Short mmCIF file of C-alpha atoms and ligand atoms in Angstrom, two decimals:
data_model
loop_
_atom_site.label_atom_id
_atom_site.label_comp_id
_atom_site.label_asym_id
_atom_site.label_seq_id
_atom_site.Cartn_x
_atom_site.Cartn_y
_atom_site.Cartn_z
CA UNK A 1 101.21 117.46 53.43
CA UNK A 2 99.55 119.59 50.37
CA UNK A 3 96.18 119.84 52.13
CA UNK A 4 95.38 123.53 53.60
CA UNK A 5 95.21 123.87 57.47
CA UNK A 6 91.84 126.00 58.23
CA UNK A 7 93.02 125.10 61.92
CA UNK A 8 95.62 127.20 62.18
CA UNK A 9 95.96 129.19 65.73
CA UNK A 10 93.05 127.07 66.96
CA UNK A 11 93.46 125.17 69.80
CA UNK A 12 94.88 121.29 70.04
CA UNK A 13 91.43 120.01 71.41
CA UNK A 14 89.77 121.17 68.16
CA UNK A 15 93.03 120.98 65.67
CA UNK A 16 92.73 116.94 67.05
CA UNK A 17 89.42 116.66 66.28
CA UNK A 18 89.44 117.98 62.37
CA UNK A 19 92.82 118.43 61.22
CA UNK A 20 93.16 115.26 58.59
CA UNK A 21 89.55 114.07 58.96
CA UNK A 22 88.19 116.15 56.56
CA UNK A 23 85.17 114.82 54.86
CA UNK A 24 85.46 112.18 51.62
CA UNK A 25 84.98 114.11 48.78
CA UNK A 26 83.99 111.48 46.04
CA UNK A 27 80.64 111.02 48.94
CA UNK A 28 80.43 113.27 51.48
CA UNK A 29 80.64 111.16 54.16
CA UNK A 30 81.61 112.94 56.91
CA UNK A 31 84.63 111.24 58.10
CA UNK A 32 87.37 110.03 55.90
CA UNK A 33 87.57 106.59 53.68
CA UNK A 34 90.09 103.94 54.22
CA UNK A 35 91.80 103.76 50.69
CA UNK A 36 93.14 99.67 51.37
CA UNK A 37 94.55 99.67 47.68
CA UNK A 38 98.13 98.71 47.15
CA UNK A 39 99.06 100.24 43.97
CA UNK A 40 97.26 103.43 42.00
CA UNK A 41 96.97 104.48 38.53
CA UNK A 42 99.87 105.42 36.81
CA UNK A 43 99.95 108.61 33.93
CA UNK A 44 99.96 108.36 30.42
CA UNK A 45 103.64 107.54 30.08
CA UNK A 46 105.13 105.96 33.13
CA UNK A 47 108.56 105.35 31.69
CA UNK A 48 110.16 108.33 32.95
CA UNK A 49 108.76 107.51 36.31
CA UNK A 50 110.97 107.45 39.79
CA UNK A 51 110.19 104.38 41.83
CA UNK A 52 111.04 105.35 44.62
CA UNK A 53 109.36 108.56 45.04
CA UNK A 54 107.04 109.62 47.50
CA UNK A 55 105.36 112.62 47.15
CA UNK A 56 103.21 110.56 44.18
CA UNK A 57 100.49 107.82 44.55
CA UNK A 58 102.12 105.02 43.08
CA UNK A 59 102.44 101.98 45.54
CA UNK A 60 101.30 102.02 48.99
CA UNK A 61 105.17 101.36 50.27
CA UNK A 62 105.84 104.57 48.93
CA UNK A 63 103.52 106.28 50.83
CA UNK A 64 99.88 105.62 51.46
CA UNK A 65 96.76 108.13 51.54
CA UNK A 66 95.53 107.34 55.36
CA UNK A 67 99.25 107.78 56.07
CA UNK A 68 99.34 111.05 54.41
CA UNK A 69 96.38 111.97 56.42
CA UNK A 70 97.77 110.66 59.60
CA UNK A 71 101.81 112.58 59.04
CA UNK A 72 99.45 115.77 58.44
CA UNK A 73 97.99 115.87 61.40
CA UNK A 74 101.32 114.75 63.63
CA UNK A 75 102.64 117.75 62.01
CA UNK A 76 100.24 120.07 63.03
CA UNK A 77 100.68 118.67 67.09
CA UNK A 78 104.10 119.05 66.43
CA UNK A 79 104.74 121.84 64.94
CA UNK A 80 106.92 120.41 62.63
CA UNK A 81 107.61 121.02 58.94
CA UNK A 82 107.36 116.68 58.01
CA UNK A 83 106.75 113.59 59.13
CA UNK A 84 106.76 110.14 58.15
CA UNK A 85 104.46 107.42 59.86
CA UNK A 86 105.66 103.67 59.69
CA UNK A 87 104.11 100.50 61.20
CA UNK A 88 105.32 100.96 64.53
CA UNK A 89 106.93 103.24 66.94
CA UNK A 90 110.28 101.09 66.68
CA UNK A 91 110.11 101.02 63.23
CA UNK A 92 109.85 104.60 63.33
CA UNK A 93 113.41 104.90 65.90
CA UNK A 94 114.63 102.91 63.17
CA UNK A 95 114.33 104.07 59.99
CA UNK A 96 115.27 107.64 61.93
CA UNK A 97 118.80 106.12 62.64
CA UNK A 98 119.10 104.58 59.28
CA UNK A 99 118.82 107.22 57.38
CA UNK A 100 120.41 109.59 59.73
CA UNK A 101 124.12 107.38 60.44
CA UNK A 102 126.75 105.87 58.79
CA UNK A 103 129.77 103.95 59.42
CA UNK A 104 132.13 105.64 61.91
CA UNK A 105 129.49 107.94 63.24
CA UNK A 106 129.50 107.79 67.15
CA UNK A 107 126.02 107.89 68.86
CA UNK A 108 125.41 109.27 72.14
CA UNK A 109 121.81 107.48 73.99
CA UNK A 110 120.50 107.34 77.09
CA UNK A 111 120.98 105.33 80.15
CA UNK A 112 117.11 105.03 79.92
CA UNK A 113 115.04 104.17 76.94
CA UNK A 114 113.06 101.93 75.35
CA UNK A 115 114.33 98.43 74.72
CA UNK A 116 114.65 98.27 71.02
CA UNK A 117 116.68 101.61 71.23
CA UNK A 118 119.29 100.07 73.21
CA UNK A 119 119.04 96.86 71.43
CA UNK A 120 119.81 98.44 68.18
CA UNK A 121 122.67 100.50 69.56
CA UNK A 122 124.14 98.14 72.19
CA UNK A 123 124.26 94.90 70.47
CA UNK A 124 123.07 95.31 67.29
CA UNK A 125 124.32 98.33 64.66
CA UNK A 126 128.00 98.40 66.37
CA UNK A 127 128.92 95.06 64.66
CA UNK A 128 126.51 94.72 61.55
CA UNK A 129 127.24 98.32 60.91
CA UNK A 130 130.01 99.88 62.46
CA UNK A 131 128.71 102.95 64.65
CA UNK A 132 129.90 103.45 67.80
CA UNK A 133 127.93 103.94 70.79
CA UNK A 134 127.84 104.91 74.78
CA UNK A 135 125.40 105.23 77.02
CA UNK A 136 125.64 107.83 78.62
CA UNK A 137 123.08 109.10 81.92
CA UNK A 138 121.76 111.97 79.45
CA UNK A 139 120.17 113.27 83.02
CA UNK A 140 123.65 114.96 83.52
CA UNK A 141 125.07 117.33 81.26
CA UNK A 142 128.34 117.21 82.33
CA UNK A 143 128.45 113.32 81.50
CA UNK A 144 127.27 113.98 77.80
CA UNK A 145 129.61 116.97 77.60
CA UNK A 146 132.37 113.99 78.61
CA UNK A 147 131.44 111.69 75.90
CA UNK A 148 131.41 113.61 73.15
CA UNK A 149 133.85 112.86 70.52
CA UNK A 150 135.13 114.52 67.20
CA UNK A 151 132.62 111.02 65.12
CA UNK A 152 129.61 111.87 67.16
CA UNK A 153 126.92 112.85 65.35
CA UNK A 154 123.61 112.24 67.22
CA UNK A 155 122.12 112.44 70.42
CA UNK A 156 119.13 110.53 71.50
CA UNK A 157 117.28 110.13 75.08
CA UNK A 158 113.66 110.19 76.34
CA UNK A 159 111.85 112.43 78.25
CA UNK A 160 110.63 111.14 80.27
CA UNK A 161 112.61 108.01 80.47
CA UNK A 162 111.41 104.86 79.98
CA UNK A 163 110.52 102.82 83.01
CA UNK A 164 112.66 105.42 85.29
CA UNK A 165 110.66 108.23 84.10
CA UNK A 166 113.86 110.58 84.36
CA UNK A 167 114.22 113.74 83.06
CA UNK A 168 116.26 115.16 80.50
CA UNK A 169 117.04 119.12 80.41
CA UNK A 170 116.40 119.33 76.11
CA UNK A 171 117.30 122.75 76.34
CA UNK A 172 120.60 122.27 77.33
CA UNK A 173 121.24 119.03 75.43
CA UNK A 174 120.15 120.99 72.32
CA UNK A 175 122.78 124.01 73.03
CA UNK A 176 125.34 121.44 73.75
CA UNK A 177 124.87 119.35 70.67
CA UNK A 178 124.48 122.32 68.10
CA UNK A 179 127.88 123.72 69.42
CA UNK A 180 129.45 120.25 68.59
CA UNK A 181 127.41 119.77 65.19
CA UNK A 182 126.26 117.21 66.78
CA UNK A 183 121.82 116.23 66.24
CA UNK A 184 119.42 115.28 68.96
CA UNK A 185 116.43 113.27 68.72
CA UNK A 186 114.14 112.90 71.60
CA UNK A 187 111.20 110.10 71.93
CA UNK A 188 108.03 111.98 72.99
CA UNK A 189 106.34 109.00 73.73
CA UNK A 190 105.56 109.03 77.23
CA UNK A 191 105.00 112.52 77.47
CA UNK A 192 103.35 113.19 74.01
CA UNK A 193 102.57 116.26 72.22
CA UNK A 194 99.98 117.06 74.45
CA UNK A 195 102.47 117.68 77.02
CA UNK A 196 105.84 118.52 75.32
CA UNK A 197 106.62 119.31 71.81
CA UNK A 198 110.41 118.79 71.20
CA UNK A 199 110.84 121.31 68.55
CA UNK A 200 110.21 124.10 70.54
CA UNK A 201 113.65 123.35 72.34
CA UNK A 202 115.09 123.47 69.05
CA UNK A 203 115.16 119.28 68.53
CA UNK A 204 116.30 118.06 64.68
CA UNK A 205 114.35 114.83 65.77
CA UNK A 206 110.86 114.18 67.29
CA UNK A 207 109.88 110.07 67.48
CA UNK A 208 106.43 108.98 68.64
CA UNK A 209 105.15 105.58 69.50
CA UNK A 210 101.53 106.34 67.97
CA UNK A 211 100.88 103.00 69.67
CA UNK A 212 100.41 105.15 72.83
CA UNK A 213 98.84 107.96 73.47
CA UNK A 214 98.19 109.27 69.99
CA UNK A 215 96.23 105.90 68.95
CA UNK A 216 94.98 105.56 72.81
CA UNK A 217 92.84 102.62 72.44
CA UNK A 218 95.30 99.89 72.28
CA UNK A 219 93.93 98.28 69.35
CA UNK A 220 96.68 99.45 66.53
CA UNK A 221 100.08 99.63 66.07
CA UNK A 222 102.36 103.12 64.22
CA UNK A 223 104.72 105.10 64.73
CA UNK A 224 106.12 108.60 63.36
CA UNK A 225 109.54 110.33 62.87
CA UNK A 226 109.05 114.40 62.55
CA UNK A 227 112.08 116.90 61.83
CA UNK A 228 113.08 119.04 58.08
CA UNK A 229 111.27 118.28 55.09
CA UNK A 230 114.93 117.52 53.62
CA UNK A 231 115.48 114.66 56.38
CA UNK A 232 112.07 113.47 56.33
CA UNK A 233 112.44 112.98 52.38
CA UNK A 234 115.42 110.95 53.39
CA UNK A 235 113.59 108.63 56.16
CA UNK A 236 110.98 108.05 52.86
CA UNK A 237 113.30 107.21 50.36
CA UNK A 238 116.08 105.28 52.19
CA UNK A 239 114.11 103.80 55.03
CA UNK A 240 110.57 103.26 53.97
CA UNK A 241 110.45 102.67 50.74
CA UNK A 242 113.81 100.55 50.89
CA UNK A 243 113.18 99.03 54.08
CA UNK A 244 109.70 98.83 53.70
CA UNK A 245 108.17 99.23 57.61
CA UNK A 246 104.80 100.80 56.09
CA UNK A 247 102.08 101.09 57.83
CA UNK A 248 98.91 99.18 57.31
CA UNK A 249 96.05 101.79 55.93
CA UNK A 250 93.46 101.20 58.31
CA UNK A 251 96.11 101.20 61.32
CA UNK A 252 96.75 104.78 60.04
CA UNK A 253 92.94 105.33 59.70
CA UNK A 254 92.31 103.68 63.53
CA UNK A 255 95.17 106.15 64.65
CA UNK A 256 93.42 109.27 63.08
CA UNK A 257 90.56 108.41 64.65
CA UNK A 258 91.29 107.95 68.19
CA UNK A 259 93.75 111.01 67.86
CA UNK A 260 90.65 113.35 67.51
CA UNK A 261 89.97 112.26 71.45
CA UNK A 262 93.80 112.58 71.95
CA UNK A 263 93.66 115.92 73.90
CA UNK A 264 90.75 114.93 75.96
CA UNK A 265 92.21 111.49 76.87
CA UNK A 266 95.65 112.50 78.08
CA UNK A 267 94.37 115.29 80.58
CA UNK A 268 92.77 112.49 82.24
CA UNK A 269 95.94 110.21 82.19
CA UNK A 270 97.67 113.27 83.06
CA UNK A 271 95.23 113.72 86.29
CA UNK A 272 94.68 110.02 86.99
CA UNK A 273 98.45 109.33 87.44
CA UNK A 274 99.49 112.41 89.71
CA UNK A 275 96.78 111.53 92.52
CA UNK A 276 97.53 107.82 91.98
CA UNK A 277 101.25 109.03 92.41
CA UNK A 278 100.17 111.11 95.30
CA UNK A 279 98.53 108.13 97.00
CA UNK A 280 100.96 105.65 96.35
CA UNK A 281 103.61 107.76 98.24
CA UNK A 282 101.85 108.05 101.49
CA UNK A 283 101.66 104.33 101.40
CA UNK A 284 103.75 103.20 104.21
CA UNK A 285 104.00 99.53 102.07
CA UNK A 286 105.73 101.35 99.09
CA UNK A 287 109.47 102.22 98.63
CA UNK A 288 109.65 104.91 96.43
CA UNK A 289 107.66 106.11 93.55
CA UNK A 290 108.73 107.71 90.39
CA UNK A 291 106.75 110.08 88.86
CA UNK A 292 107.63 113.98 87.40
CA UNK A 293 104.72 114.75 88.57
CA UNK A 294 106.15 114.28 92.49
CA UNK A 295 108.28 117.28 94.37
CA UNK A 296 109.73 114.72 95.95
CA UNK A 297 110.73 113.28 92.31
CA UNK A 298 114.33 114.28 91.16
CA UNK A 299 113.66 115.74 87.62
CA UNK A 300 110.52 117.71 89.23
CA UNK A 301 111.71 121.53 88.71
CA UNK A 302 112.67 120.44 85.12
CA UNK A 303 109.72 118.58 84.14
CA UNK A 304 107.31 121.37 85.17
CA UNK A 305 109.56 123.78 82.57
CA UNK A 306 109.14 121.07 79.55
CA UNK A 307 105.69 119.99 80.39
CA UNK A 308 102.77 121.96 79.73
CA UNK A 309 99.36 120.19 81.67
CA UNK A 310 100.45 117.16 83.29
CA UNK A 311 103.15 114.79 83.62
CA UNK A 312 101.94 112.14 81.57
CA UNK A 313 100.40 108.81 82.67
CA UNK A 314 103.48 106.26 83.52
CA UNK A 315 104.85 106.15 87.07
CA UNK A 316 106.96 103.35 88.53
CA UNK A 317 107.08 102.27 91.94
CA UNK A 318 108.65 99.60 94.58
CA UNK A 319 107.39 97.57 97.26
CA UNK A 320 108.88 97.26 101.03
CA UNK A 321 108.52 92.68 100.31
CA UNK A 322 110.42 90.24 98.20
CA UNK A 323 110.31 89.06 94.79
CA UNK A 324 106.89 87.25 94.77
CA UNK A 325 104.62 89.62 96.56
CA UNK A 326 104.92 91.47 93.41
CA UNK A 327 103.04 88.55 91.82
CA UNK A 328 100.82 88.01 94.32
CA UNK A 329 99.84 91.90 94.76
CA UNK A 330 98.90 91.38 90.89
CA UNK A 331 96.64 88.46 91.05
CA UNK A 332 94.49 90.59 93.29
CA UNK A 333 93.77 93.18 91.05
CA UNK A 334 90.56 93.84 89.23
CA UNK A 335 90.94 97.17 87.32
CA UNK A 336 94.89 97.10 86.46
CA UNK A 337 95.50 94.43 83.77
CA UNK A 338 99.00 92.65 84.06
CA UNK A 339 100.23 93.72 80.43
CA UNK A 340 103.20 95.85 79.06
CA UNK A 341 102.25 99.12 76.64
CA UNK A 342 100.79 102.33 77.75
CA UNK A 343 98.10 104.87 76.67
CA UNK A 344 95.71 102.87 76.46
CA UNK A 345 92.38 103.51 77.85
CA UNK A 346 92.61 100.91 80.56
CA UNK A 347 95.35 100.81 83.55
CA UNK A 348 97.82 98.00 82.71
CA UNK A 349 100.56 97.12 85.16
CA UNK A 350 104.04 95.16 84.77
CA UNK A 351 106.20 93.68 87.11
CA UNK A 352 110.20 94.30 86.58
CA UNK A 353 112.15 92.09 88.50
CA UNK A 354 115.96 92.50 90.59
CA UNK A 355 117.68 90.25 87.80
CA UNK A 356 116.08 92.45 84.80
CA UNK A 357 119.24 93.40 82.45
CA UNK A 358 119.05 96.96 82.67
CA UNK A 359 118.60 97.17 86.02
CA UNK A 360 122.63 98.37 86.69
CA UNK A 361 121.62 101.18 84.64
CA UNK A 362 118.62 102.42 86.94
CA UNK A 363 118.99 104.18 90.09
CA UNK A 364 119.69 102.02 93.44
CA UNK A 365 115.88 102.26 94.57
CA UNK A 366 114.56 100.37 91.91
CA UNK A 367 117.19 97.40 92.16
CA UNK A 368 115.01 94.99 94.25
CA UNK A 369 112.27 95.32 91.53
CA UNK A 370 109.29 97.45 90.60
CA UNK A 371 106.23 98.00 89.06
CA UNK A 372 105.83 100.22 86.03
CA UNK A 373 102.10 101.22 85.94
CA UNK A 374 100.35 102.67 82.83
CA UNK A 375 97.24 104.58 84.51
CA UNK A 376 94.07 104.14 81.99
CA UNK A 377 91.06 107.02 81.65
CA UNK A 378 89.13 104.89 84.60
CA UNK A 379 88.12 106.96 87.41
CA UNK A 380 91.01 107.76 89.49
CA UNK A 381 89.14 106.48 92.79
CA UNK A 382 88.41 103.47 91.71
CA UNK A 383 92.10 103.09 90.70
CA UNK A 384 93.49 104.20 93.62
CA UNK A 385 91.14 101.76 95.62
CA UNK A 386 91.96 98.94 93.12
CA UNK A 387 95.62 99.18 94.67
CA UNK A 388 94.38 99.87 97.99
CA UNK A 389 92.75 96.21 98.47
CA UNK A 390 95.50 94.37 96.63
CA UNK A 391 97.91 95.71 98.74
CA UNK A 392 95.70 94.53 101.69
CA UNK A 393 95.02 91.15 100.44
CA UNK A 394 98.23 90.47 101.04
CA UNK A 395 98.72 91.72 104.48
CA UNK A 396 100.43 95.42 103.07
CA UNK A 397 99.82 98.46 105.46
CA UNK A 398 97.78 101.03 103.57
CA UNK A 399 96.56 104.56 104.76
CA UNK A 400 93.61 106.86 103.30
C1 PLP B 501 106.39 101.56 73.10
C2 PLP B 501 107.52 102.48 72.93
C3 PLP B 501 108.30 102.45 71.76
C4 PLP B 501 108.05 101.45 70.67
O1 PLP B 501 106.86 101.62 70.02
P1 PLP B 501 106.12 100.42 69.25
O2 PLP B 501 104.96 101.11 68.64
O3 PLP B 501 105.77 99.40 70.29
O4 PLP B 501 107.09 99.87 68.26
C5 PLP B 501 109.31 103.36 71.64
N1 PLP B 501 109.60 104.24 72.63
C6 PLP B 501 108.89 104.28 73.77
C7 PLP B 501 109.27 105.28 74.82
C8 PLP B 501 107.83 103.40 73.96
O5 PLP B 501 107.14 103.44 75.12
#
């Protein structure tokens, strides 16, 4: 994080482009090496060396240079004063916790969020690791105000929610919390820091799948945990150098470099999905859509105050059939791939069926089963015409 931002008050579309990317100076080359080694040099007399430190190359575990480029540059989105990247966006929520709780502590999380979130804090840390946990709908204030106790310590949703795509006022959560001592982390992923930047709410916590968006080519897995210096040190030294969820160097280097297209990319999620949104919900064959994007969508006002140029690229939406014609409708498709994960440059779609275990913790419309959708950088047309003669093929009435 020692390099020197030139950047600084430029706009994201060039900050993304140069910020971490800088040329190699042992050649010149104009676009930075992939350092693969494991282990560097050490100084004249190691002995009095820490291990476990960080902010020295001595093993790539404790921190590696394409990383170092990589947490720059998240920082800089962000706005935030550190960052830590890890192999994966889950590794990421993970190492955040660890470092952050301890037995006793009582955790507040959404009704809505990724899987592995409410893996680890449903079934998994409560026993192995006694922290208590609710789930609380974060989408009402009033119901987190309720579960607060005098052990909780952190508060964690998504915004928007993943596959409901609900929205969470930060805002308030953030007043709420800091009057109780309590922290709040959010995970940007679906909305990313093109769209909303978490700190400027007043977050302690920012976690990105760099999987998504950030990476947008699907061809890498990261993911990055942003807040104070003094808590980031703590992610390094408890989580990844103890844990030991590094990432690879050239998935850091493949991140950096589809991040300089970052910008560009997600205005063209952000436009694909609201007229594919817009389409879908004249569709006499569909039962509801879900997108922030939507008036008609229930977190609408709010998602227009947290998110700057778009709504992202995820919507969700039902069909008026049974089970199987969501199969069916799939096999038809040409464009969409059937295939979870999002941000990538091509449209992938995923079926979520009536018996899916979360389902009693999702709104009443999507109970019979829906799609989430992940709209690519394709052209929205072809997209939207895609859908059109799937829906068709199988007999679905369809308007223009
Ligand atoms: C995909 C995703 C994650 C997990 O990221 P991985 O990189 O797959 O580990 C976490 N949160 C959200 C909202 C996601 O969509």
């Amino acid at each position: 994080m020692s390099e020197k931002n030139h950047y600084e008050g430029m706009a994201l579309a060039t900050r993304a482009v140069h910020v971490g990317g800088e040329s190699d100076p042992a050649t010149g080359a104009i676009e930075p090496a992939i350092y693969m080694a494991n282990s560097f040099a050490l100084p004249y007399d190691p002995s009095t060396m820490n291990w476990s430190a960080s902010e020295e190359n001595i093993y790539t575990r404790n921190g590696g240079v394409n990383q170092g480029k990589l947490e720059h540059k998240l920082c800089d989105m962000h706005g935030a004063e550190d960052c830590v990247v890890l192999a994966s966006g889950v590794a990421a929520l993970s190492a955040l916790f660890f470092s952050q709780l301890k037995k006793g502590d009582h955790v507040i999380f959404s009704t809505v969020t990724y899987i592995a979130t409410y893996r680890i804090f449903h079934e998994l840390w409560n026993d192995k690791w006694g922290i208590e946990t609710d789930i609380v709908d974060c989408t009402d204030i009033e119901k987190i105000k309720a579960a607060i106790k005098p052990n909780t310590k952190l508060i964690h949703f998504e915004t928007p929610g993943n596959p409901t795509l609900c929205i969470c006022d930060i805002e308030a959560i953030v007043k709420l919390a800091h009057e109780h001592n309590i922290l709040v982390s959010v995970d940007n992923t679906f909305s990313s820091p093109y769209n909303t930047r978490p700190f400027e709410f007043g977050v302690d916590f920012v976690v990105e799948s760099l999987t998504k968006y950030i990476n947008g080519h699907g061809d890498s897995m990261g993911g990055a945990v942003l807040g104070s210096r003094e808590d980031m040190d703590k992610v390094r030294y408890q989580a990844q150098v103890n844990i030991g969820g590094v990432i690879s160097p050239f998935n850091a280097w493949l991140i950096q470099r589809g991040s300089q297209t970052f910008p560009l990319r997600m205005q063209v999620h952000n436009d694909n999905a609201l007229a594919v949104a817009q389409w879908l919900e004249r569709q006499p064959c569909v039962s509801f859509v879900a997108y922030p994007g939507l008036p008609s969508f229930k977190g609408h006002e709010l998602a227009k105050k947290q998110m700057k140029h778009g709504f992202g690229g995820v919507l969700s939406f039902g069909l008026n059939g049974e089970h199987d014609l969501y199969n069916r409708v799939v096999t038809h498709l040409k464009v969409f791939t059937s295939a979870v994960s999002l941000g990538n440059a091509e449209s992938l779609i995923v079926f979520l069926g009536e018996d899916d275990e979360r389902m009693y913790l999702y709104p009443e419309e999507f109970h019979g089963g829906f799609y989430r959708v992940a709209i690519g950088i394709e052209d929205k047309n072809d997209l939207i015409n895609d859908l059109r003669q799937a829906f068709r093929a199988e007999g679905l009435e369809t308007v223009d």
